[in-house]
Short mmCIF file of N, CA and C in Angstrom, two decimals:
data_model
loop_
_atom_site.label_atom_id
_atom_site.label_comp_id
_atom_site.label_asym_id
_atom_site.label_seq_id
_atom_site.Cartn_x
_atom_site.Cartn_y
_atom_site.Cartn_z
N MET P 1 108.14 259.01 29.14
CA MET P 1 108.15 257.60 29.45
C MET P 1 106.38 257.08 29.07
N SER P 2 106.52 256.11 28.30
CA SER P 2 104.99 255.61 28.03
C SER P 2 104.47 254.95 29.15
N LYS P 3 103.35 255.02 29.41
CA LYS P 3 102.41 253.83 30.73
C LYS P 3 102.35 252.96 29.91
N GLN P 4 102.83 251.66 30.71
CA GLN P 4 102.76 250.40 30.70
C GLN P 4 101.14 249.80 30.66
N THR P 5 100.75 249.36 29.08
CA THR P 5 99.48 249.01 29.23
C THR P 5 99.21 247.48 29.70
N SER P 6 99.90 246.43 29.37
CA SER P 6 99.55 245.09 29.94
C SER P 6 100.80 244.67 30.66
N VAL P 7 100.74 243.43 31.21
CA VAL P 7 101.65 243.01 31.84
C VAL P 7 101.62 241.32 31.09
N THR P 8 102.65 240.30 31.49
CA THR P 8 102.70 239.16 31.12
C THR P 8 102.71 238.40 32.09
N ILE P 9 101.74 237.33 32.62
CA ILE P 9 101.80 236.55 33.77
C ILE P 9 101.71 235.10 33.04
N LEU P 10 102.60 234.49 33.22
CA LEU P 10 102.87 232.71 33.12
C LEU P 10 102.74 232.72 31.27
N GLY P 11 103.50 233.78 30.60
CA GLY P 11 103.42 233.87 29.24
C GLY P 11 102.25 234.51 28.34
N VAL P 12 100.94 234.71 29.24
CA VAL P 12 99.95 235.41 28.80
C VAL P 12 99.48 236.70 29.29
N ARG P 13 99.40 237.61 28.14
CA ARG P 13 99.32 239.40 28.03
C ARG P 13 97.96 239.18 28.86
N VAL P 14 98.13 240.08 29.54
CA VAL P 14 96.59 240.71 30.42
C VAL P 14 96.61 241.96 30.63
N ASP P 15 96.05 242.70 30.19
CA ASP P 15 95.58 244.21 29.57
C ASP P 15 95.55 245.15 30.91
N ILE P 16 96.08 246.10 31.07
CA ILE P 16 96.00 247.06 32.72
C ILE P 16 94.83 248.10 31.90
N LEU P 17 93.40 247.40 32.11
CA LEU P 17 92.46 248.30 32.22
C LEU P 17 91.20 248.30 33.56
N THR P 18 90.26 249.42 33.50
CA THR P 18 89.21 249.13 34.42
C THR P 18 88.32 248.70 33.25
N MET P 19 87.01 247.97 34.15
CA MET P 19 85.70 247.76 33.58
C MET P 19 85.35 248.87 32.37
N ASP P 20 85.58 250.48 32.84
CA ASP P 20 85.30 251.30 32.03
C ASP P 20 85.92 251.44 30.79
N GLN P 21 87.15 251.27 30.59
CA GLN P 21 87.86 251.40 29.90
C GLN P 21 87.96 250.12 28.71
N ALA P 22 87.57 249.05 29.24
CA ALA P 22 87.18 247.69 28.22
C ALA P 22 86.24 248.10 27.79
N THR P 23 84.85 248.79 28.48
CA THR P 23 83.51 248.53 27.43
C THR P 23 83.39 249.88 26.45
N LYS P 24 84.62 250.75 26.89
CA LYS P 24 84.85 252.14 26.01
C LYS P 24 85.72 251.35 24.72
N ASN P 25 86.42 250.49 24.70
CA ASN P 25 87.10 250.06 23.61
C ASN P 25 86.19 248.94 22.53
N ILE P 26 85.09 248.58 23.12
CA ILE P 26 84.23 247.60 22.24
C ILE P 26 83.32 248.51 21.51
N ILE P 27 82.68 249.53 22.84
CA ILE P 27 82.08 250.23 22.24
C ILE P 27 82.53 251.16 20.70
N GLY P 28 84.02 251.66 20.97
CA GLY P 28 85.04 252.03 19.94
C GLY P 28 85.12 251.07 18.57
N TRP P 29 85.34 249.82 18.58
CA TRP P 29 85.31 248.88 17.18
C TRP P 29 84.07 248.78 16.57
N ILE P 30 83.02 248.89 17.88
CA ILE P 30 81.32 248.76 16.59
C ILE P 30 81.08 249.85 16.03
N LYS P 31 81.22 250.89 17.10
CA LYS P 31 81.25 252.42 16.30
C LYS P 31 82.18 252.85 15.23
N GLY P 32 83.22 252.41 15.05
CA GLY P 32 84.42 252.13 14.33
C GLY P 32 84.19 251.76 12.97
N GLY P 33 83.32 250.87 13.16
CA GLY P 33 82.90 250.01 11.95
C GLY P 33 83.23 248.99 11.54
N SER P 34 84.15 248.34 13.03
CA SER P 34 85.11 247.09 12.95
C SER P 34 84.28 246.22 11.89
N VAL P 35 85.01 245.67 10.87
CA VAL P 35 84.27 244.02 10.48
C VAL P 35 84.99 243.30 10.81
N ARG P 36 85.97 243.00 11.42
CA ARG P 36 87.05 241.78 11.60
C ARG P 36 86.59 241.75 12.90
N PRO P 37 86.37 240.22 13.11
CA PRO P 37 85.64 239.44 14.47
C PRO P 37 87.11 240.07 15.60
N ARG P 38 86.39 240.36 16.67
CA ARG P 38 87.60 240.94 17.68
C ARG P 38 87.04 239.40 19.00
N THR P 39 87.92 239.71 19.55
CA THR P 39 88.14 238.35 20.60
C THR P 39 88.49 239.53 21.80
N VAL P 40 87.91 238.99 22.76
CA VAL P 40 88.00 239.39 24.42
C VAL P 40 87.97 238.38 25.11
N VAL P 41 89.25 238.23 25.77
CA VAL P 41 89.35 236.60 26.86
C VAL P 41 89.57 237.38 28.22
N LYS P 42 88.82 236.89 29.02
CA LYS P 42 88.93 236.80 30.51
C LYS P 42 89.70 235.73 30.76
N PRO P 43 91.15 235.41 30.99
CA PRO P 43 91.82 234.66 31.69
C PRO P 43 91.85 234.89 33.15
N TYR P 44 91.77 233.47 33.90
CA TYR P 44 92.23 233.18 35.02
C TYR P 44 93.26 232.35 35.21
N VAL P 45 93.74 231.95 36.29
CA VAL P 45 94.98 231.58 36.32
C VAL P 45 94.90 229.82 36.02
N GLU P 46 93.63 229.10 36.14
CA GLU P 46 93.52 227.62 35.49
C GLU P 46 94.19 227.91 34.11
N PHE P 47 93.96 228.88 33.42
CA PHE P 47 93.93 228.64 31.91
C PHE P 47 95.90 228.76 31.82
N MET P 48 96.47 229.08 32.45
CA MET P 48 97.79 229.57 32.41
C MET P 48 98.67 228.61 33.36
N VAL P 49 98.03 227.51 33.81
CA VAL P 49 99.17 226.55 34.50
C VAL P 49 98.86 224.86 34.16
N PRO P 50 100.20 224.69 34.05
CA PRO P 50 100.00 223.34 33.26
C PRO P 50 99.05 222.28 33.82
N ILE P 51 98.59 221.55 32.55
CA ILE P 51 97.46 220.76 32.82
C ILE P 51 98.17 219.01 32.66
N GLY P 52 98.20 218.12 33.45
CA GLY P 52 98.86 217.20 33.09
C GLY P 52 100.52 217.21 32.69
N GLY P 53 101.24 218.37 32.96
CA GLY P 53 102.61 218.77 32.84
C GLY P 53 102.50 219.78 31.77
N GLN P 54 101.82 219.84 30.92
CA GLN P 54 101.82 220.86 29.68
C GLN P 54 100.70 222.14 29.71
N VAL P 55 100.85 222.74 29.07
CA VAL P 55 99.72 224.11 28.97
C VAL P 55 99.16 223.96 27.83
N ASP P 56 97.97 223.84 27.76
CA ASP P 56 97.29 223.74 25.95
C ASP P 56 97.60 224.74 25.32
N ALA P 57 98.49 224.47 24.05
CA ALA P 57 98.74 225.20 23.42
C ALA P 57 97.64 226.40 22.57
N GLN P 58 96.72 225.68 22.42
CA GLN P 58 95.64 225.97 21.40
C GLN P 58 95.18 227.38 22.20
N ALA P 59 94.95 227.00 23.86
CA ALA P 59 94.10 227.99 24.59
C ALA P 59 95.07 228.70 24.66
N LYS P 60 96.54 228.65 24.82
CA LYS P 60 97.33 229.95 25.15
C LYS P 60 97.58 230.54 23.80
N SER P 61 97.51 230.02 22.52
CA SER P 61 97.61 230.78 21.57
C SER P 61 95.97 231.76 21.54
N ALA P 62 95.19 231.14 21.78
CA ALA P 62 94.01 231.77 21.63
C ALA P 62 94.06 233.14 22.98
N LEU P 63 94.86 232.99 23.87
CA LEU P 63 94.91 233.80 25.08
C LEU P 63 95.49 235.27 24.36
N THR P 64 96.61 234.66 24.23
CA THR P 64 97.73 235.78 23.37
C THR P 64 97.60 236.42 22.09
N SER P 65 96.54 235.76 21.21
CA SER P 65 96.49 236.49 20.37
C SER P 65 95.18 237.60 20.35
N ALA P 66 94.10 237.30 21.35
CA ALA P 66 93.25 237.98 21.63
C ALA P 66 93.16 239.74 21.46
N ASP P 67 91.81 240.34 20.99
CA ASP P 67 92.33 241.80 21.06
C ASP P 67 92.21 242.63 22.35
N MET P 68 91.74 241.69 23.09
CA MET P 68 91.44 242.43 24.60
C MET P 68 91.88 241.21 25.71
N SER P 69 92.53 241.19 26.65
CA SER P 69 92.81 240.33 27.32
C SER P 69 93.02 240.94 29.10
N VAL P 70 91.82 240.61 29.87
CA VAL P 70 91.27 241.28 31.19
C VAL P 70 91.32 240.27 32.18
N ALA P 71 91.97 240.84 33.25
CA ALA P 71 91.97 240.00 34.63
C ALA P 71 90.40 239.12 34.95
N ASP P 72 90.54 237.75 35.14
CA ASP P 72 88.92 237.59 35.95
C ASP P 72 88.93 237.39 36.81
N GLY P 73 90.30 237.10 37.77
CA GLY P 73 89.74 236.93 39.16
C GLY P 73 91.12 237.59 40.10
N VAL P 74 90.98 237.69 41.22
CA VAL P 74 92.26 238.06 42.19
C VAL P 74 93.51 237.56 42.15
N SER P 75 93.66 236.14 41.89
CA SER P 75 94.90 235.46 41.22
C SER P 75 95.29 236.25 40.40
N LEU P 76 95.03 236.67 39.23
CA LEU P 76 96.01 237.43 38.60
C LEU P 76 96.02 238.74 38.82
N GLN P 77 95.32 239.33 39.65
CA GLN P 77 95.75 240.99 40.04
C GLN P 77 96.86 240.30 41.21
N TRP P 78 96.84 239.58 41.66
CA TRP P 78 98.21 239.37 42.82
C TRP P 78 99.56 238.77 42.43
N GLY P 79 99.16 237.95 41.13
CA GLY P 79 100.09 237.93 40.21
C GLY P 79 100.88 238.84 39.51
N ALA P 80 100.15 239.72 39.20
CA ALA P 80 100.43 241.23 38.61
C ALA P 80 101.32 242.19 39.35
N SER P 81 100.64 242.26 40.74
CA SER P 81 101.32 243.08 41.95
C SER P 81 102.57 242.24 42.69
N PHE P 82 102.82 241.31 42.71
CA PHE P 82 103.87 240.42 43.10
C PHE P 82 104.44 240.25 41.82
N LEU P 83 104.88 240.45 40.23
CA LEU P 83 105.61 240.47 39.75
C LEU P 83 106.27 241.88 38.90
N TYR P 84 105.45 242.83 39.10
CA TYR P 84 105.20 244.54 38.47
C TYR P 84 105.26 245.51 39.58
N GLY P 85 104.55 245.23 40.62
CA GLY P 85 104.26 245.93 41.72
C GLY P 85 105.11 246.19 42.78
N ALA P 86 104.70 247.31 43.37
CA ALA P 86 105.64 247.62 44.63
C ALA P 86 105.03 246.82 46.06
N PRO P 87 106.45 246.96 46.88
CA PRO P 87 107.39 246.74 46.39
C PRO P 87 108.13 245.97 45.61
N ARG P 88 109.11 247.02 44.70
CA ARG P 88 110.19 246.06 43.75
C ARG P 88 111.60 245.77 44.42
N THR P 89 111.01 244.02 44.66
CA THR P 89 112.15 243.88 45.10
C THR P 89 112.14 242.09 44.55
N LYS P 90 113.55 241.65 44.59
CA LYS P 90 113.67 240.03 43.73
C LYS P 90 112.76 239.50 44.34
N PRO P 91 111.61 238.29 43.23
CA PRO P 91 111.10 237.49 43.64
C PRO P 91 111.84 236.15 44.45
N THR P 92 111.17 236.53 45.64
CA THR P 92 111.77 235.20 47.04
C THR P 92 111.00 234.36 47.37
N PHE P 93 111.03 233.74 48.11
CA PHE P 93 110.09 232.94 48.72
C PHE P 93 109.44 233.43 49.64
N PHE P 94 110.19 234.22 50.69
CA PHE P 94 109.46 234.89 51.62
C PHE P 94 109.19 236.25 51.02
N LYS P 95 109.23 236.74 49.88
CA LYS P 95 108.05 237.81 49.17
C LYS P 95 106.99 237.11 48.83
N LEU P 96 106.90 235.74 48.33
CA LEU P 96 105.73 234.91 47.66
C LEU P 96 104.59 234.55 49.09
N VAL P 97 105.22 234.41 49.88
CA VAL P 97 104.50 233.58 50.98
C VAL P 97 103.95 235.34 51.67
N TRP P 98 105.03 236.65 51.87
CA TRP P 98 104.05 237.57 52.38
C TRP P 98 102.92 238.18 51.67
N SER P 99 103.58 237.96 50.35
CA SER P 99 102.26 238.50 49.47
C SER P 99 101.13 237.89 49.39
N ALA P 100 100.89 236.76 49.48
CA ALA P 100 99.88 235.32 49.51
C ALA P 100 99.02 235.84 50.92
N LEU P 101 99.69 236.30 52.16
CA LEU P 101 99.15 236.30 53.37
C LEU P 101 98.45 237.23 53.72
N VAL P 102 99.47 238.73 53.48
CA VAL P 102 99.72 239.87 54.23
C VAL P 102 98.75 240.98 53.12
N TRP P 103 100.19 241.17 51.85
CA TRP P 103 99.73 241.97 50.69
C TRP P 103 98.35 241.70 50.48
N ILE P 104 98.40 240.80 49.77
CA ILE P 104 96.92 240.46 48.85
C ILE P 104 95.77 241.05 50.05
N GLN P 105 95.93 241.07 51.12
CA GLN P 105 94.56 241.43 51.44
C GLN P 105 94.38 242.99 51.91
N ARG P 106 95.48 243.61 50.96
CA ARG P 106 95.34 245.12 51.27
C ARG P 106 94.91 245.30 49.57
N SER P 107 93.63 246.11 49.50
CA SER P 107 93.18 246.11 47.66
C SER P 107 94.16 247.02 47.39
N THR P 108 94.58 248.53 47.93
CA THR P 108 95.72 248.90 47.37
C THR P 108 97.07 248.18 46.48
N TRP P 109 96.94 247.25 47.62
CA TRP P 109 98.50 246.62 47.11
C TRP P 109 97.78 245.77 45.62
N ARG P 110 96.99 244.81 46.05
CA ARG P 110 96.29 244.17 44.86
C ARG P 110 95.74 244.72 43.57
N ARG P 111 95.56 245.92 43.65
CA ARG P 111 95.18 246.54 42.53
C ARG P 111 96.19 247.58 42.11
N GLN P 112 97.26 247.54 42.62
CA GLN P 112 98.13 248.71 42.14
C GLN P 112 98.57 248.20 39.82
N ILE P 113 98.36 247.17 39.97
CA ILE P 113 98.45 246.95 38.56
C ILE P 113 97.40 246.59 38.05
N LEU P 114 96.96 245.58 38.19
CA LEU P 114 95.77 245.30 37.09
C LEU P 114 94.54 246.19 38.18
N PRO P 115 93.87 247.23 37.91
CA PRO P 115 92.87 247.86 38.78
C PRO P 115 91.19 247.19 38.90
N GLU P 116 91.23 246.32 38.14
CA GLU P 116 89.79 245.51 38.61
C GLU P 116 89.93 244.36 38.02
N ARG P 117 89.15 243.23 38.67
CA ARG P 117 88.93 242.00 38.46
C ARG P 117 87.83 242.31 37.32
N PHE P 118 87.35 241.34 36.01
CA PHE P 118 86.71 241.28 35.48
C PHE P 118 85.62 239.76 35.61
N ALA P 119 85.52 239.90 36.92
CA ALA P 119 84.59 238.41 37.66
C ALA P 119 83.21 238.38 36.92
N GLY P 120 82.88 237.03 36.70
CA GLY P 120 81.40 236.75 36.32
C GLY P 120 80.99 237.48 35.37
N ILE P 121 79.54 237.91 35.56
CA ILE P 121 78.76 238.28 35.03
C ILE P 121 79.30 240.10 34.94
N ASP P 122 79.64 240.66 35.60
CA ASP P 122 80.04 242.29 35.48
C ASP P 122 80.42 242.83 34.72
N PHE P 123 81.24 242.23 33.57
CA PHE P 123 81.50 243.11 32.80
C PHE P 123 80.68 242.70 31.55
N THR P 124 80.16 241.08 31.64
CA THR P 124 79.23 241.33 30.56
C THR P 124 77.88 242.08 30.48
N THR P 125 77.71 242.15 31.93
CA THR P 125 76.51 243.20 31.87
C THR P 125 77.07 244.87 31.59
N ARG P 126 78.10 245.34 31.47
CA ARG P 126 78.03 246.17 30.99
C ARG P 126 78.09 246.29 29.76
N VAL P 127 78.40 245.22 29.29
CA VAL P 127 78.50 245.41 27.52
C VAL P 127 77.31 245.07 27.22
N PHE P 128 76.13 244.69 27.62
CA PHE P 128 74.95 244.31 27.64
C PHE P 128 74.24 245.52 27.76
N ASP P 129 74.56 246.40 28.57
CA ASP P 129 73.71 247.81 28.68
C ASP P 129 74.34 248.76 28.04
N SER P 130 75.44 248.79 27.04
CA SER P 130 75.88 249.43 26.24
C SER P 130 75.14 248.73 24.69
N ALA P 131 75.10 247.92 24.43
CA ALA P 131 74.41 247.25 23.34
C ALA P 131 72.87 247.92 23.51
N LEU P 132 72.35 247.79 24.67
CA LEU P 132 70.89 248.21 24.99
C LEU P 132 70.59 249.60 24.10
N ASP P 133 71.54 250.44 24.81
CA ASP P 133 71.78 251.88 24.79
C ASP P 133 72.14 252.23 23.43
N HIS P 134 72.90 251.59 22.63
CA HIS P 134 72.78 251.83 21.22
C HIS P 134 71.90 251.03 20.24
N GLY P 135 71.35 250.41 20.98
CA GLY P 135 70.63 249.22 19.81
C GLY P 135 71.46 248.31 19.28
N TRP P 136 72.36 247.53 19.46
CA TRP P 136 73.29 246.74 18.78
C TRP P 136 72.69 245.17 18.89
N ASN P 137 72.72 244.49 18.21
CA ASN P 137 72.50 243.49 18.12
C ASN P 137 73.44 242.36 19.10
N VAL P 138 72.88 241.68 20.02
CA VAL P 138 73.88 240.91 20.54
C VAL P 138 73.37 239.16 20.57
N GLY P 139 74.80 238.40 20.32
CA GLY P 139 74.47 236.61 20.18
C GLY P 139 75.47 236.50 21.93
N VAL P 140 74.51 235.37 22.25
CA VAL P 140 75.25 235.00 22.91
C VAL P 140 75.15 233.48 22.97
N ILE P 141 76.50 233.23 23.79
CA ILE P 141 77.18 231.68 23.73
C ILE P 141 77.29 231.04 25.09
N GLY P 142 77.04 230.32 25.58
CA GLY P 142 77.04 229.34 26.67
C GLY P 142 75.77 229.77 27.48
N GLY P 143 76.25 229.67 29.02
CA GLY P 143 75.09 229.29 29.62
C GLY P 143 74.50 228.40 29.87
N SER P 144 72.99 228.44 30.27
CA SER P 144 72.47 227.05 29.98
C SER P 144 72.02 226.21 29.04
N PRO P 145 72.05 224.91 29.82
CA PRO P 145 72.02 224.00 27.86
C PRO P 145 70.40 224.44 27.58
N ASP P 146 69.51 225.19 28.23
CA ASP P 146 68.37 225.63 27.61
C ASP P 146 67.94 226.89 27.27
N THR P 147 68.46 227.20 26.05
CA THR P 147 68.77 228.35 25.30
C THR P 147 67.41 229.70 25.71
N ALA P 148 65.90 228.63 25.42
CA ALA P 148 64.97 228.98 25.95
C ALA P 148 65.24 230.03 27.05
N ARG P 149 65.15 229.25 27.83
CA ARG P 149 65.36 229.77 29.64
C ARG P 149 66.37 231.30 29.49
N THR P 150 67.38 231.29 28.68
CA THR P 150 68.44 231.82 28.45
C THR P 150 68.21 233.05 28.37
N GLN P 151 67.47 232.78 27.21
CA GLN P 151 66.86 233.97 26.25
C GLN P 151 65.89 235.09 27.26
N LEU P 152 65.20 233.98 27.85
CA LEU P 152 63.82 234.66 28.67
C LEU P 152 64.47 235.42 30.03
N ALA P 153 65.79 234.87 30.51
CA ALA P 153 66.52 235.63 31.46
C ALA P 153 66.96 237.08 31.08
N LEU P 154 67.61 236.92 29.87
CA LEU P 154 67.76 238.00 29.62
C LEU P 154 67.19 239.18 28.91
N GLN P 155 65.87 238.60 28.13
CA GLN P 155 64.98 239.52 28.38
C GLN P 155 64.39 240.42 29.15
N GLU P 156 64.12 239.31 30.41
CA GLU P 156 63.37 239.84 31.78
C GLU P 156 64.68 240.80 32.22
N ARG P 157 65.93 240.76 32.24
CA ARG P 157 66.89 241.57 32.86
C ARG P 157 67.25 243.34 31.55
N TRP P 158 67.38 243.00 30.50
CA TRP P 158 67.15 244.08 29.52
C TRP P 158 66.15 243.93 28.33
N PRO P 159 65.23 244.33 29.00
CA PRO P 159 63.83 244.67 28.02
C PRO P 159 64.20 245.62 26.92
N GLY P 160 63.94 245.01 25.50
CA GLY P 160 64.27 245.52 24.36
C GLY P 160 66.08 245.50 23.97
N LEU P 161 66.55 244.72 24.23
CA LEU P 161 67.73 243.89 24.26
C LEU P 161 67.85 243.08 23.06
N GLN P 162 68.25 243.26 21.65
CA GLN P 162 68.20 242.65 20.67
C GLN P 162 68.97 241.70 20.59
N LEU P 163 68.46 240.19 20.52
CA LEU P 163 69.30 239.30 20.29
C LEU P 163 69.17 238.78 19.14
N ALA P 164 70.59 238.56 18.76
CA ALA P 164 70.57 237.94 17.07
C ALA P 164 70.38 236.27 17.31
N ASN P 165 70.90 235.66 18.45
CA ASN P 165 70.62 234.28 18.85
C ASN P 165 71.14 234.16 20.01
N VAL P 166 70.83 233.04 20.46
CA VAL P 166 71.24 232.27 21.76
C VAL P 166 71.77 230.96 21.94
N TRP P 167 73.09 230.78 21.74
CA TRP P 167 73.42 229.30 21.64
C TRP P 167 73.29 228.70 23.11
N SER P 168 73.54 227.25 22.95
CA SER P 168 73.91 226.85 24.05
C SER P 168 75.54 226.79 24.56
N GLY P 169 76.33 225.94 23.64
CA GLY P 169 77.49 226.05 23.81
C GLY P 169 77.86 224.60 24.20
N TYR P 170 76.58 223.80 24.39
CA TYR P 170 76.87 222.79 24.74
C TYR P 170 77.08 221.73 23.65
N THR P 171 78.40 221.44 23.10
CA THR P 171 78.22 220.11 22.55
C THR P 171 78.98 219.12 22.73
N ARG P 172 79.69 218.17 21.88
CA ARG P 172 80.37 216.89 21.89
C ARG P 172 82.11 217.64 21.83
N THR P 173 82.04 218.35 20.91
CA THR P 173 83.58 219.12 20.60
C THR P 173 83.62 219.73 21.84
N THR P 174 82.51 220.56 22.51
CA THR P 174 82.92 221.46 23.92
C THR P 174 82.94 220.74 24.95
N SER P 175 82.42 219.34 25.07
CA SER P 175 82.58 218.79 26.29
C SER P 175 83.78 217.80 26.43
N THR P 176 84.45 217.24 25.13
CA THR P 176 85.44 216.61 24.86
C THR P 176 86.55 217.74 25.16
N MET P 177 86.66 219.01 24.38
CA MET P 177 87.17 219.87 23.81
C MET P 177 88.52 219.17 22.69
N ASP P 178 87.81 218.52 22.14
CA ASP P 178 88.47 217.93 21.02
C ASP P 178 88.37 218.74 19.59
N TYR P 179 88.69 220.17 19.45
CA TYR P 179 88.38 220.67 18.85
C TYR P 179 89.41 220.00 17.56
N ASP P 180 89.93 219.12 17.44
CA ASP P 180 90.91 218.79 15.97
C ASP P 180 89.70 218.08 15.47
N ASN P 181 88.83 217.20 15.91
CA ASN P 181 87.71 216.89 15.37
C ASN P 181 86.32 217.47 15.30
N ALA P 182 86.30 218.81 15.47
CA ALA P 182 84.97 219.75 15.43
C ALA P 182 84.21 219.41 14.13
N ASN P 183 84.70 219.15 13.01
CA ASN P 183 84.14 219.06 11.83
C ASN P 183 83.04 218.02 11.79
N SER P 184 83.47 217.06 12.50
CA SER P 184 82.51 215.86 12.98
C SER P 184 81.68 215.81 13.41
N ASP P 185 81.28 217.32 14.44
CA ASP P 185 80.17 217.58 15.10
C ASP P 185 79.08 218.45 14.77
N PRO P 186 78.61 218.18 13.97
CA PRO P 186 77.05 218.72 13.42
C PRO P 186 76.39 219.97 14.14
N GLU P 187 76.23 219.67 15.64
CA GLU P 187 75.67 220.83 16.28
C GLU P 187 76.85 221.84 16.34
N PHE P 188 78.16 221.80 16.40
CA PHE P 188 79.16 222.56 16.87
C PHE P 188 79.43 223.08 15.59
N MET P 189 79.22 222.61 14.69
CA MET P 189 79.70 223.44 13.43
C MET P 189 78.40 224.00 12.74
N THR P 190 77.22 223.82 13.26
CA THR P 190 76.06 224.53 12.70
C THR P 190 76.52 225.97 13.82
N ILE P 191 76.49 225.92 14.99
CA ILE P 191 76.83 227.10 15.76
C ILE P 191 77.86 228.12 15.10
N LEU P 192 78.87 227.41 14.72
CA LEU P 192 80.13 228.08 14.02
C LEU P 192 79.23 228.75 12.70
N ASP P 193 78.86 227.92 11.74
CA ASP P 193 78.29 228.61 11.11
C ASP P 193 77.26 229.84 10.96
N GLU P 194 76.50 229.83 11.89
CA GLU P 194 75.45 230.43 12.72
C GLU P 194 76.32 232.05 12.73
N ILE P 195 76.92 231.77 13.69
CA ILE P 195 77.69 233.15 14.28
C ILE P 195 78.60 233.20 13.17
#
């Protein structure tokens, strides 16, 4: 019987990986000479629940088509253990309450399906460490609107890190989440062209 490699929570695939395994996957893609862009997502529960009564179809599509999808928070670890873990019982209201109040406090129960949560900078740090070790260029999008400050902070933490560029990611398109009209946002389109 083959080992399960992912679970589906609210229609979104989440891969069963540790940070070490996920980092090795990225290193393998780069060393393997992969020329196609790869997408790694870190969904958290807010990406999966309906907003205003419906889930954003584009966001869900981006999450489900990613090359790697890793759990961002405890809520996904809880969901995976509730749906797929032991004890294997039918989901009931009692199981829901008991798992949310008692089992989630036990790290062995919470981590039985998704062994680690990829919170905050933890995973990014590992990727930057690997890029520094291998001499790879890194482009960073997000963080502070002050890209010079972000670049300085990265160079202080990882001296010698080869930064291809640092983009703020704060544009009209990302602020309004109106990606249908992104072509009319010159700043957003410039970032896309540079990447």
